[in-house]
PDB file of C-alpha atoms in Angstrom:
ATOM      1  CA  MET A  12      -6.680  -5.151  10.727  1.00  0.00           C
ATOM      2  CA  ILE A  13      -5.124  -5.058   7.345  1.00  0.00           C
ATOM      3  CA  ASP A  14      -3.157  -2.343   5.694  1.00  0.00           C
ATOM      4  CA  LEU A  15      -3.761  -1.982   1.884  1.00  0.00           C
ATOM      5  CA  PHE A  16      -1.609   0.248  -0.299  1.00  0.00           C
ATOM      6  CA  ALA A  17      -3.908   0.877  -3.444  1.00  0.00           C
ATOM      7  CA  ALA A  18      -3.621   2.815  -6.811  1.00  0.00           C
ATOM      8  CA  ALA A  19      -5.871   5.964  -6.765  1.00  0.00           C
ATOM      9  CA  SER A  20      -7.916   4.829  -9.638  1.00  0.00           C
ATOM     10  CA  LEU A  21      -9.581   1.703  -7.382  1.00  0.00           C
ATOM     11  CA  ARG A  22     -11.159   4.063  -4.882  1.00  0.00           C
ATOM     12  CA  GLU A  23     -14.756   3.338  -5.527  1.00  0.00           C
ATOM     13  CA  VAL A  24     -14.193  -0.379  -6.190  1.00  0.00           C
ATOM     14  CA  LEU A  25     -12.290  -1.305  -3.314  1.00  0.00           C
ATOM     15  CA  ASP A  26     -14.333   1.011  -0.857  1.00  0.00           C
ATOM     16  CA  ALA A  27     -17.188  -1.512  -2.161  1.00  0.00           C
ATOM     17  CA  VAL A  28     -15.091  -4.570  -1.750  1.00  0.00           C
ATOM     18  CA  VAL A  29     -13.988  -3.552   1.515  1.00  0.00           C
ATOM     19  CA  ALA A  30     -17.187  -2.913   2.955  1.00  0.00           C
ATOM     20  CA  ASP A  31     -18.642  -6.127   1.823  1.00  0.00           C
ATOM     21  CA  TYR A  32     -15.888  -7.779   3.431  1.00  0.00           C
ATOM     22  CA  ARG A  33     -16.386  -6.559   6.561  1.00  0.00           C
ATOM     23  CA  ARG A  34     -20.042  -7.356   6.423  1.00  0.00           C
ATOM     24  CA  ARG A  35     -19.226 -11.106   5.501  1.00  0.00           C
ATOM     25  CA  PHE A  36     -16.350 -11.601   7.675  1.00  0.00           C
ATOM     26  CA  GLY A  37     -16.098  -8.950  10.241  1.00  0.00           C
ATOM     27  CA  LYS A  38     -12.504  -8.060   9.168  1.00  0.00           C
ATOM     28  CA  THR A  39     -11.253  -4.425   8.721  1.00  0.00           C
ATOM     29  CA  VAL A  40      -9.431  -3.362   5.855  1.00  0.00           C
ATOM     30  CA  ARG A  41      -7.927   0.191   5.953  1.00  0.00           C
ATOM     31  CA  VAL A  42      -7.005   1.540   2.486  1.00  0.00           C
ATOM     32  CA  THR A  43      -4.496   4.128   1.556  1.00  0.00           C
ATOM     33  CA  TYR A  44      -4.978   5.397  -1.857  1.00  0.00           C
ATOM     34  CA  ALA A  45      -2.269   7.209  -3.888  1.00  0.00           C
ATOM     35  CA  GLY A  46       0.075   6.944  -7.153  1.00  0.00           C
ATOM     36  CA  SER A  47       1.407   3.487  -7.375  1.00  0.00           C
ATOM     37  CA  GLY A  48       4.946   4.692  -7.660  1.00  0.00           C
ATOM     38  CA  GLN A  49       4.478   7.070  -4.428  1.00  0.00           C
ATOM     39  CA  LEU A  50       3.156   3.842  -2.419  1.00  0.00           C
ATOM     40  CA  ALA A  51       5.869   1.250  -3.712  1.00  0.00           C
ATOM     41  CA  ARG A  52       8.378   3.786  -2.626  1.00  0.00           C
ATOM     42  CA  GLN A  53       6.737   4.322   0.914  1.00  0.00           C
ATOM     43  CA  ILE A  54       6.673   0.436   1.125  1.00  0.00           C
ATOM     44  CA  ALA A  55      10.476   0.324   0.200  1.00  0.00           C
ATOM     45  CA  GLN A  56      10.830   2.806   3.194  1.00  0.00           C
ATOM     46  CA  GLY A  57       9.248   0.574   5.394  1.00  0.00           C
ATOM     47  CA  ALA A  58       5.863   1.740   5.623  1.00  0.00           C
ATOM     48  CA  PRO A  59       3.374  -0.703   7.286  1.00  0.00           C
ATOM     49  CA  ALA A  60       1.513  -2.300   4.303  1.00  0.00           C
ATOM     50  CA  ASP A  61       0.101  -5.749   4.427  1.00  0.00           C
ATOM     51  CA  LEU A  62      -1.054  -5.524   0.666  1.00  0.00           C
ATOM     52  CA  PHE A  63      -0.408  -3.648  -2.352  1.00  0.00           C
ATOM     53  CA  ILE A  64      -2.237  -3.055  -5.426  1.00  0.00           C
ATOM     54  CA  ALA A  65      -0.625  -1.173  -8.305  1.00  0.00           C
ATOM     55  CA  ALA A  66      -1.985  -0.036 -11.469  1.00  0.00           C
ATOM     56  CA  ASP A  67       0.614  -1.875 -13.647  1.00  0.00           C
ATOM     57  CA  GLU A  68       3.102  -4.458 -13.457  1.00  0.00           C
ATOM     58  CA  ALA A  69       6.082  -2.393 -13.427  1.00  0.00           C
ATOM     59  CA  TRP A  70       6.048  -0.847  -9.814  1.00  0.00           C
ATOM     60  CA  MET A  71       5.085  -4.479  -8.630  1.00  0.00           C
ATOM     61  CA  ASP A  72       8.277  -5.721 -10.356  1.00  0.00           C
ATOM     62  CA  TRP A  73      10.429  -3.042  -8.716  1.00  0.00           C
ATOM     63  CA  LEU A  74       9.211  -4.214  -5.169  1.00  0.00           C
ATOM     64  CA  ASP A  75       9.792  -7.553  -6.374  1.00  0.00           C
ATOM     65  CA  GLN A  76      13.177  -7.017  -7.208  1.00  0.00           C
ATOM     66  CA  ARG A  77      14.042  -5.744  -3.735  1.00  0.00           C
ATOM     67  CA  GLY A  78      12.441  -8.835  -2.207  1.00  0.00           C
ATOM     68  CA  LEU A  79       9.568  -6.921  -0.406  1.00  0.00           C
ATOM     69  CA  ILE A  80       6.487  -8.777  -1.912  1.00  0.00           C
ATOM     70  CA  GLU A  81       5.510 -12.403  -1.470  1.00  0.00           C
ATOM     71  CA  THR A  82       5.942 -13.214  -5.364  1.00  0.00           C
ATOM     72  CA  SER A  83       4.074 -16.481  -5.230  1.00  0.00           C
ATOM     73  CA  ALA A  84       0.948 -14.976  -3.960  1.00  0.00           C
ATOM     74  CA  ARG A  85       1.078 -12.094  -6.757  1.00  0.00           C
ATOM     75  CA  ARG A  86      -2.120 -12.021  -8.546  1.00  0.00           C
ATOM     76  CA  SER A  87      -3.345  -9.923 -11.712  1.00  0.00           C
ATOM     77  CA  LEU A  88      -6.829  -8.658 -10.543  1.00  0.00           C
ATOM     78  CA  ALA A  89      -8.231  -6.590 -13.569  1.00  0.00           C
ATOM     79  CA  SER A  90      -7.763  -4.164 -16.711  1.00  0.00           C
ATOM     80  CA  ASN A  91      -8.613  -0.998 -17.762  1.00  0.00           C
ATOM     81  CA  GLN A  92      -9.039   1.642 -20.529  1.00  0.00           C
ATOM     82  CA  LEU A  93      -7.524   4.838 -21.133  1.00  0.00           C
ATOM     83  CA  VAL A  94      -9.839   7.485 -22.368  1.00  0.00           C
ATOM     84  CA  LEU A  95      -9.755  11.316 -23.429  1.00  0.00           C
ATOM     85  CA  ILE A  96     -12.140  13.370 -21.262  1.00  0.00           C
ATOM     86  CA  ALA A  97     -13.642  16.778 -21.412  1.00  0.00           C
ATOM     87  CA  PRO A  98     -15.698  18.903 -18.996  1.00  0.00           C
ATOM     88  CA  VAL A  99     -19.431  17.875 -19.418  1.00  0.00           C
ATOM     89  CA  ALA A 100     -20.322  21.326 -20.404  1.00  0.00           C
ATOM     90  CA  ALA A 101     -18.130  21.596 -23.256  1.00  0.00           C
ATOM     91  CA  SER A 102     -18.680  20.097 -26.718  1.00  0.00           C
ATOM     92  CA  ASP A 103     -19.513  16.599 -26.791  1.00  0.00           C
ATOM     93  CA  ASP A 104     -18.073  16.103 -30.449  1.00  0.00           C
ATOM     94  CA  PRO A 105     -15.557  13.223 -30.344  1.00  0.00           C
ATOM     95  CA  VAL A 106     -11.744  13.884 -30.834  1.00  0.00           C
ATOM     96  CA  ASP A 107      -9.994  12.326 -33.633  1.00  0.00           C
ATOM     97  CA  LEU A 108      -7.109  10.858 -32.286  1.00  0.00           C
ATOM     98  CA  THR A 109      -5.444  10.297 -35.633  1.00  0.00           C
ATOM     99  CA  ALA A 110      -5.069  13.812 -36.144  1.00  0.00           C
ATOM    100  CA  PRO A 111      -2.785  16.163 -34.087  1.00  0.00           C
ATOM    101  CA  ALA A 112      -4.333  19.348 -35.065  1.00  0.00           C
ATOM    102  CA  ALA A 113      -7.635  18.110 -33.569  1.00  0.00           C
ATOM    103  CA  ILE A 114      -6.646  17.613 -30.031  1.00  0.00           C
ATOM    104  CA  ALA A 115      -4.697  21.093 -30.616  1.00  0.00           C
ATOM    105  CA  ALA A 116      -7.853  22.774 -31.678  1.00  0.00           C
ATOM    106  CA  ARG A 117      -9.726  21.128 -28.817  1.00  0.00           C
ATOM    107  CA  LEU A 118      -7.004  22.547 -26.140  1.00  0.00           C
ATOM    108  CA  GLY A 119      -7.238  25.854 -27.491  1.00  0.00           C
ATOM    109  CA  GLU A 120      -5.239  28.148 -24.917  1.00  0.00           C
ATOM    110  CA  GLY A 121      -5.566  25.376 -22.007  1.00  0.00           C
ATOM    111  CA  ARG A 122      -3.612  22.453 -21.225  1.00  0.00           C
ATOM    112  CA  LEU A 123      -4.016  18.309 -21.302  1.00  0.00           C
ATOM    113  CA  ALA A 124      -4.496  17.146 -17.705  1.00  0.00           C
ATOM    114  CA  MET A 125      -2.505  13.680 -17.168  1.00  0.00           C
ATOM    115  CA  ALA A 126      -0.805  12.104 -14.443  1.00  0.00           C
ATOM    116  CA  GLU A 127       3.110  12.393 -14.282  1.00  0.00           C
ATOM    117  CA  THR A 128       4.957   9.607 -16.357  1.00  0.00           C
ATOM    118  CA  ALA A 129       6.063   8.176 -13.209  1.00  0.00           C
ATOM    119  CA  VAL A 130       2.593   6.945 -12.615  1.00  0.00           C
ATOM    120  CA  PRO A 131       1.025   4.277 -14.572  1.00  0.00           C
ATOM    121  CA  ALA A 132      -1.494   6.395 -16.249  1.00  0.00           C
ATOM    122  CA  GLY A 133       0.828   9.091 -16.929  1.00  0.00           C
ATOM    123  CA  ARG A 134       3.357   6.324 -18.743  1.00  0.00           C
ATOM    124  CA  TYR A 135       0.535   4.449 -20.396  1.00  0.00           C
ATOM    125  CA  GLY A 136      -0.777   8.184 -21.540  1.00  0.00           C
ATOM    126  CA  GLN A 137       2.782   8.983 -22.938  1.00  0.00           C
ATOM    127  CA  GLU A 138       3.051   5.715 -24.546  1.00  0.00           C
ATOM    128  CA  ALA A 139      -0.288   6.049 -26.350  1.00  0.00           C
ATOM    129  CA  LEU A 140       0.193   9.463 -27.353  1.00  0.00           C
ATOM    130  CA  ILE A 141       3.836   8.896 -28.841  1.00  0.00           C
ATOM    131  CA  HIS A 142       2.163   5.530 -30.841  1.00  0.00           C
ATOM    132  CA  LEU A 143      -0.499   7.916 -32.340  1.00  0.00           C
ATOM    133  CA  ASN A 144       2.082  10.800 -33.155  1.00  0.00           C
ATOM    134  CA  LEU A 145       0.514  12.920 -30.808  1.00  0.00           C
ATOM    135  CA  TRP A 146       3.023  13.437 -28.623  1.00  0.00           C
ATOM    136  CA  PRO A 147       4.918  16.513 -30.255  1.00  0.00           C
ATOM    137  CA  ALA A 148       1.573  18.364 -30.090  1.00  0.00           C
ATOM    138  CA  VAL A 149       1.032  17.937 -26.359  1.00  0.00           C
ATOM    139  CA  LYS A 150       4.180  17.374 -24.690  1.00  0.00           C
ATOM    140  CA  ASP A 151       4.764  20.892 -23.778  1.00  0.00           C
ATOM    141  CA  ARG A 152       1.000  21.673 -23.112  1.00  0.00           C
ATOM    142  CA  ARG A 153       0.492  18.926 -20.150  1.00  0.00           C
ATOM    143  CA  ALA A 154      -0.931  19.950 -16.907  1.00  0.00           C
ATOM    144  CA  PRO A 155       0.760  17.323 -14.769  1.00  0.00           C
ATOM    145  CA  ALA A 156      -0.814  15.809 -11.673  1.00  0.00           C
ATOM    146  CA  ASP A 157       0.423  13.764  -8.958  1.00  0.00           C
ATOM    147  CA  ASP A 158      -2.113  10.773 -10.022  1.00  0.00           C
ATOM    148  CA  VAL A 159      -4.968   9.944 -12.376  1.00  0.00           C
ATOM    149  CA  ARG A 160      -7.443  11.096  -9.889  1.00  0.00           C
ATOM    150  CA  ALA A 161      -5.914  14.646  -9.674  1.00  0.00           C
ATOM    151  CA  ALA A 162      -5.723  14.762 -13.311  1.00  0.00           C
ATOM    152  CA  LEU A 163      -9.636  14.074 -13.361  1.00  0.00           C
ATOM    153  CA  ALA A 164     -10.282  16.455 -11.059  1.00  0.00           C
ATOM    154  CA  MET A 165      -8.651  19.167 -12.983  1.00  0.00           C
ATOM    155  CA  VAL A 166     -11.216  18.698 -15.943  1.00  0.00           C
ATOM    156  CA  ALA A 167     -14.108  18.274 -13.552  1.00  0.00           C
ATOM    157  CA  ARG A 168     -13.335  21.509 -12.230  1.00  0.00           C
ATOM    158  CA  GLY A 169     -13.096  23.252 -15.676  1.00  0.00           C
ATOM    159  CA  GLU A 170      -9.275  23.809 -15.021  1.00  0.00           C
ATOM    160  CA  ALA A 171      -8.116  21.976 -18.160  1.00  0.00           C
ATOM    161  CA  PRO A 172     -10.241  21.231 -21.456  1.00  0.00           C
ATOM    162  CA  LEU A 173      -9.124  17.834 -21.962  1.00  0.00           C
ATOM    163  CA  GLY A 174      -7.601  14.928 -19.637  1.00  0.00           C
ATOM    164  CA  LEU A 175      -6.166  11.565 -20.082  1.00  0.00           C
ATOM    165  CA  VAL A 176      -7.543   9.306 -17.519  1.00  0.00           C
ATOM    166  CA  TYR A 177      -8.839   5.595 -17.008  1.00  0.00           C
ATOM    167  CA  ALA A 178     -12.309   4.822 -18.200  1.00  0.00           C
ATOM    168  CA  THR A 179     -13.409   3.742 -14.690  1.00  0.00           C
ATOM    169  CA  ASP A 180     -12.317   7.226 -13.679  1.00  0.00           C
ATOM    170  CA  ALA A 181     -14.740   9.034 -16.198  1.00  0.00           C
ATOM    171  CA  ARG A 182     -17.369   6.750 -15.182  1.00  0.00           C
ATOM    172  CA  VAL A 183     -17.509   7.642 -11.559  1.00  0.00           C
ATOM    173  CA  GLU A 184     -17.203  11.520 -12.457  1.00  0.00           C
ATOM    174  CA  PRO A 185     -20.501  13.108 -13.673  1.00  0.00           C
ATOM    175  CA  ARG A 186     -18.774  16.346 -14.488  1.00  0.00           C
ATOM    176  CA  VAL A 187     -16.800  14.671 -17.391  1.00  0.00           C
ATOM    177  CA  ARG A 188     -17.465  12.958 -20.224  1.00  0.00           C
ATOM    178  CA  VAL A 189     -15.440  10.740 -22.699  1.00  0.00           C
ATOM    179  CA  VAL A 190     -14.503  12.336 -26.100  1.00  0.00           C
ATOM    180  CA  ALA A 191     -11.976   9.695 -27.157  1.00  0.00           C
ATOM    181  CA  THR A 192     -10.815   5.962 -26.118  1.00  0.00           C
ATOM    182  CA  PHE A 193      -7.354   5.184 -27.104  1.00  0.00           C
ATOM    183  CA  PRO A 194      -6.774   2.044 -29.024  1.00  0.00           C
ATOM    184  CA  THR A 195      -5.757  -0.931 -26.868  1.00  0.00           C
ATOM    185  CA  GLY A 196      -2.801  -1.648 -29.136  1.00  0.00           C
ATOM    186  CA  SER A 197      -1.500   2.063 -28.484  1.00  0.00           C
ATOM    187  CA  HIS A 198      -0.119   1.101 -25.182  1.00  0.00           C
ATOM    188  CA  ALA A 199       1.070  -1.600 -22.989  1.00  0.00           C
ATOM    189  CA  PRO A 200      -1.921  -3.590 -21.245  1.00  0.00           C
ATOM    190  CA  ILE A 201      -3.310  -1.696 -18.223  1.00  0.00           C
ATOM    191  CA  VAL A 202      -3.232  -4.538 -15.430  1.00  0.00           C
ATOM    192  CA  TYR A 203      -3.823  -4.126 -11.903  1.00  0.00           C
ATOM    193  CA  SER A 204      -1.092  -6.223 -10.141  1.00  0.00           C
ATOM    194  CA  ALA A 205      -1.357  -7.196  -6.333  1.00  0.00           C
ATOM    195  CA  ALA A 206       0.612  -8.720  -4.024  1.00  0.00           C
ATOM    196  CA  PRO A 207       1.043  -9.272  -0.154  1.00  0.00           C
ATOM    197  CA  VAL A 208       4.001  -7.184   1.274  1.00  0.00           C
ATOM    198  CA  ARG A 209       6.601  -9.127   3.074  1.00  0.00           C
ATOM    199  CA  PRO A 210       6.015  -8.686   6.872  1.00  0.00           C
ATOM    200  CA  LEU A 211       8.754  -6.685   8.928  1.00  0.00           C
ATOM    201  CA  ASP A 212      10.056  -8.252  12.105  1.00  0.00           C
ATOM    202  CA  GLY A 213       6.788 -10.165  12.290  1.00  0.00           C
ATOM    203  CA  ALA A 214       4.394  -7.073  12.287  1.00  0.00           C
ATOM    204  CA  GLY A 215       1.169  -6.929  10.211  1.00  0.00           C
ATOM    205  CA  ASP A 216      -1.278  -9.592   9.164  1.00  0.00           C
ATOM    206  CA  PRO A 217       0.062 -11.655   6.132  1.00  0.00           C
ATOM    207  CA  GLU A 218      -2.377 -14.256   6.525  1.00  0.00           C
ATOM    208  CA  GLY A 219      -5.170 -11.853   6.468  1.00  0.00           C
ATOM    209  CA  ALA A 220      -3.578  -9.906   3.530  1.00  0.00           C
ATOM    210  CA  ARG A 221      -3.695 -13.303   1.426  1.00  0.00           C
ATOM    211  CA  ALA A 222      -7.250 -13.985   2.458  1.00  0.00           C
ATOM    212  CA  PHE A 223      -8.424 -10.708   1.520  1.00  0.00           C
ATOM    213  CA  LEU A 224      -6.219 -10.950  -1.825  1.00  0.00           C
ATOM    214  CA  GLY A 225      -8.033 -14.416  -2.467  1.00  0.00           C
ATOM    215  CA  PHE A 226     -11.468 -12.688  -2.134  1.00  0.00           C
ATOM    216  CA  LEU A 227     -10.369 -10.036  -4.440  1.00  0.00           C
ATOM    217  CA  ALA A 228      -9.539 -12.419  -7.103  1.00  0.00           C
ATOM    218  CA  GLY A 229     -12.705 -14.626  -6.326  1.00  0.00           C
ATOM    219  CA  THR A 230     -16.038 -14.613  -7.896  1.00  0.00           C
ATOM    220  CA  GLN A 231     -17.481 -12.142  -5.285  1.00  0.00           C
ATOM    221  CA  GLY A 232     -14.490  -9.642  -5.787  1.00  0.00           C
ATOM    222  CA  GLN A 233     -14.338  -9.717  -9.436  1.00  0.00           C
ATOM    223  CA  SER A 234     -18.160  -9.214  -9.573  1.00  0.00           C
ATOM    224  CA  VAL A 235     -17.801  -5.824  -8.153  1.00  0.00           C
ATOM    225  CA  PHE A 236     -14.980  -4.984 -10.306  1.00  0.00           C
ATOM    226  CA  ARG A 237     -16.978  -5.708 -13.225  1.00  0.00           C
ATOM    227  CA  ARG A 238     -20.109  -3.618 -11.729  1.00  0.00           C
ATOM    228  CA  PHE A 239     -17.352  -0.690 -11.594  1.00  0.00           C
ATOM    229  CA  GLY A 240     -16.524  -0.959 -15.266  1.00  0.00           C
ATOM    230  CA  PHE A 241     -13.222  -2.988 -14.899  1.00  0.00           C
ATOM    231  CA  ALA A 242     -12.543  -5.745 -17.466  1.00  0.00           C
ATOM    232  CA  PRO A 243     -11.005  -9.254 -16.861  1.00  0.00           C
ATOM    233  CA  VAL A 244      -6.851  -9.416 -17.350  1.00  0.00           C
ATOM    234  CA  PRO A 245      -6.230 -10.359 -21.130  1.00  0.00           C
ATOM    235  CA  VAL A 246      -5.209 -13.881 -21.538  1.00  0.00           C
TER     236      VAL A 246
END
């Protein structure tokens, strides 16, 4: 069995790929989903992961600097977009991201749901908000979440009037709608980085991890990523 640690925003696409992989090859992949930073720190503390997929390059670099991944096998799998969402029952009017007053007006007395800035989605979001001169209007009006899916859930339940998530998150949650898409150049590229974790004391399944990573990066795996709304990695 392969133990995979993966960013929370990959739940649906990886569940689909894992099921396909088991049907084709009879190999079980057990996935643990959470924020990339949380998972990276668990790996550094000795958690039994064979493969890690982060929602950014930074946390993979962090593990690489500690000699905890197989650098030569590291791959970039997919990319994503950052969007602003609102509950589906709210107004479908778009939010003008060039006008701080517009986002403040839509927040009303509420807060902006977004992942903590230690999490990739939160860091991308902070970069975008700073770039668009929106940070002063929202920095003290955030509802921080452990990961991007927790931020999505806040908006879906109507606990926050706006949220900042990945486009693929909004796509799988029928209770929210996209009211703005952040310009690509407003933040670092959102790239999902994957690498096998160096086995400890001969444990784990390093060969299985490399094989599954090859499947993810290959034609079949990439077709599933596209089906769930992920884009190829920018060249």
